[in-house]
GROMACS .gro file of C-alpha atoms in nm:
model
  244
    1ALA     CA    1   0.000   0.000   0.000
    2GLY     CA    2   0.121   0.360  -0.074
    3THR     CA    3   0.186   0.626   0.182
    4SER     CA    4  -0.115   0.845   0.264
    5TYR     CA    5  -0.073   1.222   0.269
    6SER     CA    6  -0.297   1.483   0.423
    7GLY     CA    7  -0.431   1.767   0.206
    8SER     CA    8  -0.188   2.021   0.356
    9THR     CA    9   0.106   1.785   0.305
   10ARG     CA   10   0.015   1.735  -0.062
   11MET     CA   11  -0.012   2.112  -0.112
   12ALA     CA   12   0.330   2.165   0.048
   13ALA     CA   13   0.484   1.899  -0.175
   14ALA     CA   14   0.331   2.054  -0.486
   15SER     CA   15   0.453   2.394  -0.377
   16ASN     CA   16   0.810   2.263  -0.347
   17MET     CA   17   0.790   2.117  -0.697
   18PHE     CA   18   0.710   2.456  -0.846
   19LYS     CA   19   0.943   2.679  -0.648
   20PRO     CA   20   1.080   2.956  -0.873
   21LEU     CA   21   1.435   2.930  -1.001
   22LEU     CA   22   1.492   3.297  -0.917
   23PRO     CA   23   1.484   3.440  -0.563
   24PRO     CA   24   1.155   3.610  -0.466
   25ALA     CA   25   1.309   3.958  -0.451
   26LEU     CA   26   1.438   3.928  -0.806
   27LEU     CA   27   1.103   3.796  -0.926
   28MET     CA   28   0.930   4.099  -0.773
   29VAL     CA   29   1.164   4.337  -0.957
   30LEU     CA   30   1.107   4.159  -1.287
   31ALA     CA   31   0.731   4.147  -1.236
   32GLY     CA   32   0.725   4.516  -1.150
   33THR     CA   33   0.920   4.601  -1.466
   34MET     CA   34   0.679   4.399  -1.677
   35MET     CA   35   0.377   4.565  -1.518
   36VAL     CA   36   0.518   4.916  -1.570
   37GLY     CA   37   0.593   4.834  -1.930
   38TYR     CA   38   0.245   4.683  -1.974
   39LEU     CA   39   0.071   4.987  -1.833
   40GLY     CA   40   0.299   5.209  -2.042
   41THR     CA   41   0.137   5.084  -2.361
   42GLN     CA   42  -0.160   5.310  -2.291
   43GLN     CA   43  -0.093   5.670  -2.388
   44HIS     CA   44  -0.403   5.811  -2.228
   45PRO     CA   45  -0.535   5.565  -1.965
   46THR     CA   46  -0.852   5.672  -1.794
   47SER     CA   47  -0.900   5.375  -1.567
   48LEU     CA   48  -0.750   5.031  -1.539
   49SER     CA   49  -1.080   4.854  -1.597
   50SER     CA   50  -1.167   5.055  -1.908
   51SER     CA   51  -0.826   5.007  -2.067
   52LEU     CA   52  -0.777   4.631  -2.026
   53MET     CA   53  -0.995   4.545  -2.325
   54ALA     CA   54  -0.824   4.814  -2.532
   55ARG     CA   55  -0.485   4.666  -2.449
   56SER     CA   56  -0.596   4.321  -2.558
   57ARG     CA   57  -0.731   4.453  -2.888
   58ALA     CA   58  -0.414   4.655  -2.947
   59SER     CA   59  -0.199   4.345  -2.895
   60LEU     CA   60  -0.400   4.151  -3.151
   61VAL     CA   61  -0.380   4.432  -3.406
   62SER     CA   62  -0.017   4.532  -3.362
   63GLY     CA   63   0.124   4.179  -3.378
   64PRO     CA   64   0.459   4.051  -3.252
   65THR     CA   65   0.679   4.265  -3.479
   66SER     CA   66   0.544   4.608  -3.394
   67VAL     CA   67   0.706   4.831  -3.136
   68ARG     CA   68   0.515   4.906  -2.819
   69LYS     CA   69   0.669   5.063  -2.512
   70GLY     CA   70   0.556   4.786  -2.284
   71LEU     CA   71   0.712   4.517  -2.500
   72PHE     CA   72   1.040   4.706  -2.515
   73SER     CA   73   1.052   4.752  -2.139
   74THR     CA   74   0.985   4.384  -2.074
   75THR     CA   75   1.236   4.273  -2.335
   76ALA     CA   76   1.501   4.505  -2.198
   77ALA     CA   77   1.449   4.363  -1.851
   78PHE     CA   78   1.478   4.011  -1.994
   79GLY     CA   79   1.812   4.109  -2.145
   80LEU     CA   80   1.936   4.241  -1.810
   81PHE     CA   81   1.867   3.906  -1.645
   82GLY     CA   82   2.045   3.692  -1.899
   83GLY     CA   83   1.815   3.706  -2.202
   84SER     CA   84   1.942   3.743  -2.554
   85ALA     CA   85   2.010   4.096  -2.679
   86SER     CA   86   1.859   3.989  -3.010
   87ALA     CA   87   1.520   3.993  -2.841
   88VAL     CA   88   1.544   4.370  -2.808
   89LYS     CA   89   1.613   4.401  -3.180
   90ALA     CA   90   1.286   4.221  -3.249
   91GLN     CA   91   1.107   4.546  -3.179
   92TYR     CA   92   1.171   4.659  -3.537
   93PRO     CA   93   1.026   4.735  -3.779
   94ILE     CA   94   0.734   4.933  -3.644
   95VAL     CA   95   0.429   4.799  -3.822
   96GLY     CA   96   0.183   5.048  -3.966
   97ASP     CA   97  -0.180   5.016  -4.068
   98GLU     CA   98  -0.277   4.986  -4.434
   99GLN     CA   99  -0.487   5.299  -4.385
  100ILE     CA  100  -0.166   5.504  -4.407
  101MET     CA  101  -0.163   5.440  -4.782
  102SER     CA  102  -0.528   5.522  -4.845
  103GLN     CA  103  -0.614   5.747  -5.140
  104LYS     CA  104  -0.589   6.118  -5.068
  105GLU     CA  105  -0.588   6.442  -5.268
  106HIS     CA  106  -0.272   6.342  -5.459
  107GLY     CA  107  -0.253   5.965  -5.479
  108THR     CA  108  -0.148   5.834  -5.137
  109ASN     CA  109  -0.028   6.183  -5.040
  110THR     CA  110  -0.203   6.514  -4.992
  111LYS     CA  111   0.029   6.702  -5.231
  112PRO     CA  112   0.297   6.646  -5.499
  113VAL     CA  113   0.669   6.607  -5.430
  114GLN     CA  114   0.879   6.916  -5.376
  115LEU     CA  115   0.978   7.120  -5.681
  116ASP     CA  116   1.357   7.107  -5.646
  117LEU     CA  117   1.464   6.768  -5.514
  118ARG     CA  118   1.813   6.705  -5.381
  119TYR     CA  119   2.085   6.522  -5.575
  120GLY     CA  120   1.925   6.612  -5.907
  121CYS     CA  121   1.654   6.347  -5.870
  122ASP     CA  122   1.390   6.343  -6.143
  123ARG     CA  123   1.073   6.505  -6.006
  124LYS     CA  124   0.835   6.325  -6.244
  125VAL     CA  125   0.977   5.986  -6.150
  126ALA     CA  126   0.972   6.081  -5.783
  127ASP     CA  127   0.608   6.190  -5.788
  128LYS     CA  128   0.499   5.866  -5.953
  129ILE     CA  129   0.692   5.642  -5.716
  130CYS     CA  130   0.609   5.838  -5.401
  131SER     CA  131   0.236   5.889  -5.450
  132PHE     CA  132   0.101   5.664  -5.726
  133ASN     CA  133   0.281   5.338  -5.663
  134ARG     CA  134   0.284   5.056  -5.410
  135HIS     CA  135   0.510   4.791  -5.561
  136TYR     CA  136   0.750   4.937  -5.816
  137ALA     CA  137   1.074   5.129  -5.780
  138GLU     CA  138   1.331   5.340  -5.957
  139TYR     CA  139   1.552   5.108  -6.159
  140SER     CA  140   1.841   4.934  -5.986
  141GLY     CA  141   2.144   5.161  -5.969
  142TYR     CA  142   1.943   5.476  -6.042
  143PHE     CA  143   2.128   5.662  -5.766
  144ARG     CA  144   2.450   5.632  -5.968
  145THR     CA  145   2.298   5.861  -6.233
  146THR     CA  146   2.232   6.132  -5.973
  147LYS     CA  147   2.464   6.364  -5.780
  148TRP     CA  148   2.412   6.174  -5.456
  149LEU     CA  149   2.758   6.019  -5.423
  150SER     CA  150   2.934   6.337  -5.532
  151GLU     CA  151   2.734   6.576  -5.313
  152VAL     CA  152   2.683   6.378  -4.991
  153ASP     CA  153   2.931   6.446  -4.711
  154LYS     CA  154   3.099   6.111  -4.654
  155THR     CA  155   3.263   6.225  -4.330
  156LYS     CA  156   2.946   6.253  -4.122
  157GLU     CA  157   2.586   6.140  -4.089
  158THR     CA  158   2.338   6.269  -4.347
  159THR     CA  159   1.965   6.311  -4.291
  160TYR     CA  160   1.737   6.201  -4.575
  161TYR     CA  161   1.400   6.378  -4.596
  162ASP     CA  162   1.061   6.281  -4.734
  163SER     CA  163   1.040   6.411  -5.091
  164VAL     CA  164   0.681   6.522  -5.024
  165THR     CA  165   0.665   6.649  -4.666
  166GLY     CA  166   1.028   6.723  -4.590
  167LYS     CA  167   1.016   6.520  -4.269
  168PRO     CA  168   1.335   6.332  -4.170
  169LEU     CA  169   1.313   5.962  -4.255
  170PHE     CA  170   1.665   5.818  -4.237
  171ILE     CA  171   1.998   5.925  -4.087
  172ALA     CA  172   2.302   5.741  -4.219
  173PRO     CA  173   2.552   5.604  -4.175
  174LYS     CA  174   2.513   5.498  -3.811
  175GLY     CA  175   2.725   5.226  -3.657
  176ARG     CA  176   2.926   5.190  -3.978
  177THR     CA  177   3.132   5.397  -4.219
  178PHE     CA  178   2.998   5.564  -4.530
  179ASP     CA  179   3.206   5.326  -4.741
  180GLU     CA  180   3.026   5.031  -4.578
  181PHE     CA  181   2.690   5.200  -4.635
  182GLN     CA  182   2.779   5.270  -4.998
  183ARG     CA  183   2.907   4.918  -5.065
  184GLU     CA  184   2.588   4.764  -4.933
  185SER     CA  185   2.373   5.006  -5.133
  186GLU     CA  186   2.567   4.935  -5.452
  187ALA     CA  187   2.548   4.560  -5.396
  188HIS     CA  188   2.168   4.575  -5.377
  189GLY     CA  189   2.106   4.857  -5.626
  190TRP     CA  190   1.927   5.096  -5.389
  191PRO     CA  191   2.023   5.292  -5.076
  192SER     CA  192   2.002   5.033  -4.799
  193PHE     CA  193   1.937   5.141  -4.441
  194ARG     CA  194   1.941   4.948  -4.114
  195ASP     CA  195   1.715   4.968  -3.806
  196GLU     CA  196   1.924   5.225  -3.620
  197GLU     CA  197   1.930   5.452  -3.926
  198VAL     CA  198   1.550   5.484  -3.949
  199VAL     CA  199   1.366   5.781  -3.797
  200TRP     CA  200   1.084   5.565  -3.662
  201GLU     CA  201   0.875   5.864  -3.564
  202ASN     CA  202   0.804   5.913  -3.936
  203VAL     CA  203   0.845   5.566  -4.089
  204ARG     CA  204   0.637   5.248  -4.084
  205CYS     CA  205   0.644   4.907  -4.249
  206LEU     CA  206   0.324   4.739  -4.361
  207ARG     CA  207   0.249   4.369  -4.319
  208ASP     CA  208   0.379   4.284  -4.668
  209GLY     CA  209   0.712   4.458  -4.606
  210GLU     CA  210   0.632   4.782  -4.787
  211CYS     CA  211   0.817   5.071  -4.624
  212VAL     CA  212   0.625   5.399  -4.615
  213SER     CA  213   0.623   5.735  -4.444
  214VAL     CA  214   0.351   5.803  -4.188
  215ASP     CA  215   0.204   6.057  -4.434
  216GLY     CA  216   0.164   5.813  -4.724
  217THR     CA  217   0.489   5.830  -4.923
  218HIS     CA  218   0.601   5.499  -5.073
  219LEU     CA  219   0.967   5.455  -4.978
  220GLY     CA  220   1.063   5.100  -5.069
  221HIS     CA  221   1.059   4.760  -4.897
  222ASN     CA  222   1.212   4.581  -4.602
  223LEU     CA  223   1.423   4.294  -4.740
  224PRO     CA  224   1.591   4.130  -4.439
  225ASP     CA  225   1.920   3.946  -4.471
  226ARG     CA  226   2.152   3.766  -4.230
  227SER     CA  227   2.246   4.099  -4.070
  228GLY     CA  228   1.884   4.187  -3.991
  229ASN     CA  229   1.627   4.420  -4.142
  230ARG     CA  230   1.743   4.599  -4.455
  231TYR     CA  231   1.529   4.885  -4.583
  232CYS     CA  232   1.581   4.905  -4.958
  233ILE     CA  233   1.477   5.264  -5.037
  234ASN     CA  234   1.420   5.467  -5.352
  235LEU     CA  235   1.650   5.768  -5.355
  236VAL     CA  236   1.376   5.973  -5.523
  237SER     CA  237   1.157   5.913  -5.217
  238VAL     CA  238   1.410   6.055  -4.970
  239ALA     CA  239   1.551   6.346  -5.170
  240GLY     CA  240   1.342   6.618  -5.010
  241HIS     CA  241   1.450   6.937  -4.836
  242PRO     CA  242   1.369   6.982  -4.466
  243THR     CA  243   1.055   7.188  -4.406
  244ILE     CA  244   1.019   7.152  -4.030
   0.00000   0.00000   0.00000
């Protein structure tokens, strides 16, 4: 016959089986970080009860690849306690809604591209690609026919602006030399930016990989490689002059 245990004894045994691997104090710190990050996903919370459903819906809509403050906070904490740093990188790209590219007064934008684009980019080509296009691009190597490589300052970072709105979209090179940036761009045929070179305040990627500005300018596509996300961008889309 087996040994008989009282209810309290069985509960104690079960409790010992599931004791946490981390000390309680450390678990409390981690849990607190996760909760702060979770609550931080709400920009304008009115009450905890009224925002719980909204948070659930937002998680379903945004998906695992979009950036949300709560996710970043939790992931960062995970990294501090031995998690992989690559988990933090998973926050990019920021995923945008298809509504960004809805039809407006001028294609997917509210107005045409600027009159005098930088680097001698063709305005007619730029207007078509920026506002009346979702899938096509300037031809591979187009940037070699412009003044980009002769005019850009190779000794420092350069900001690339939306050809329609003039908002900053990319700042490069970051974390590499201009020669490395140029070699990668030439290898692929289009200026190729990495996560840290994107001004995420003004840039989104759609579910199919299309890279766009928050105002509706078609920029290019995200074509990841072994080094991570690679944003393959039309030069005519980022040849604007700053307006803000």
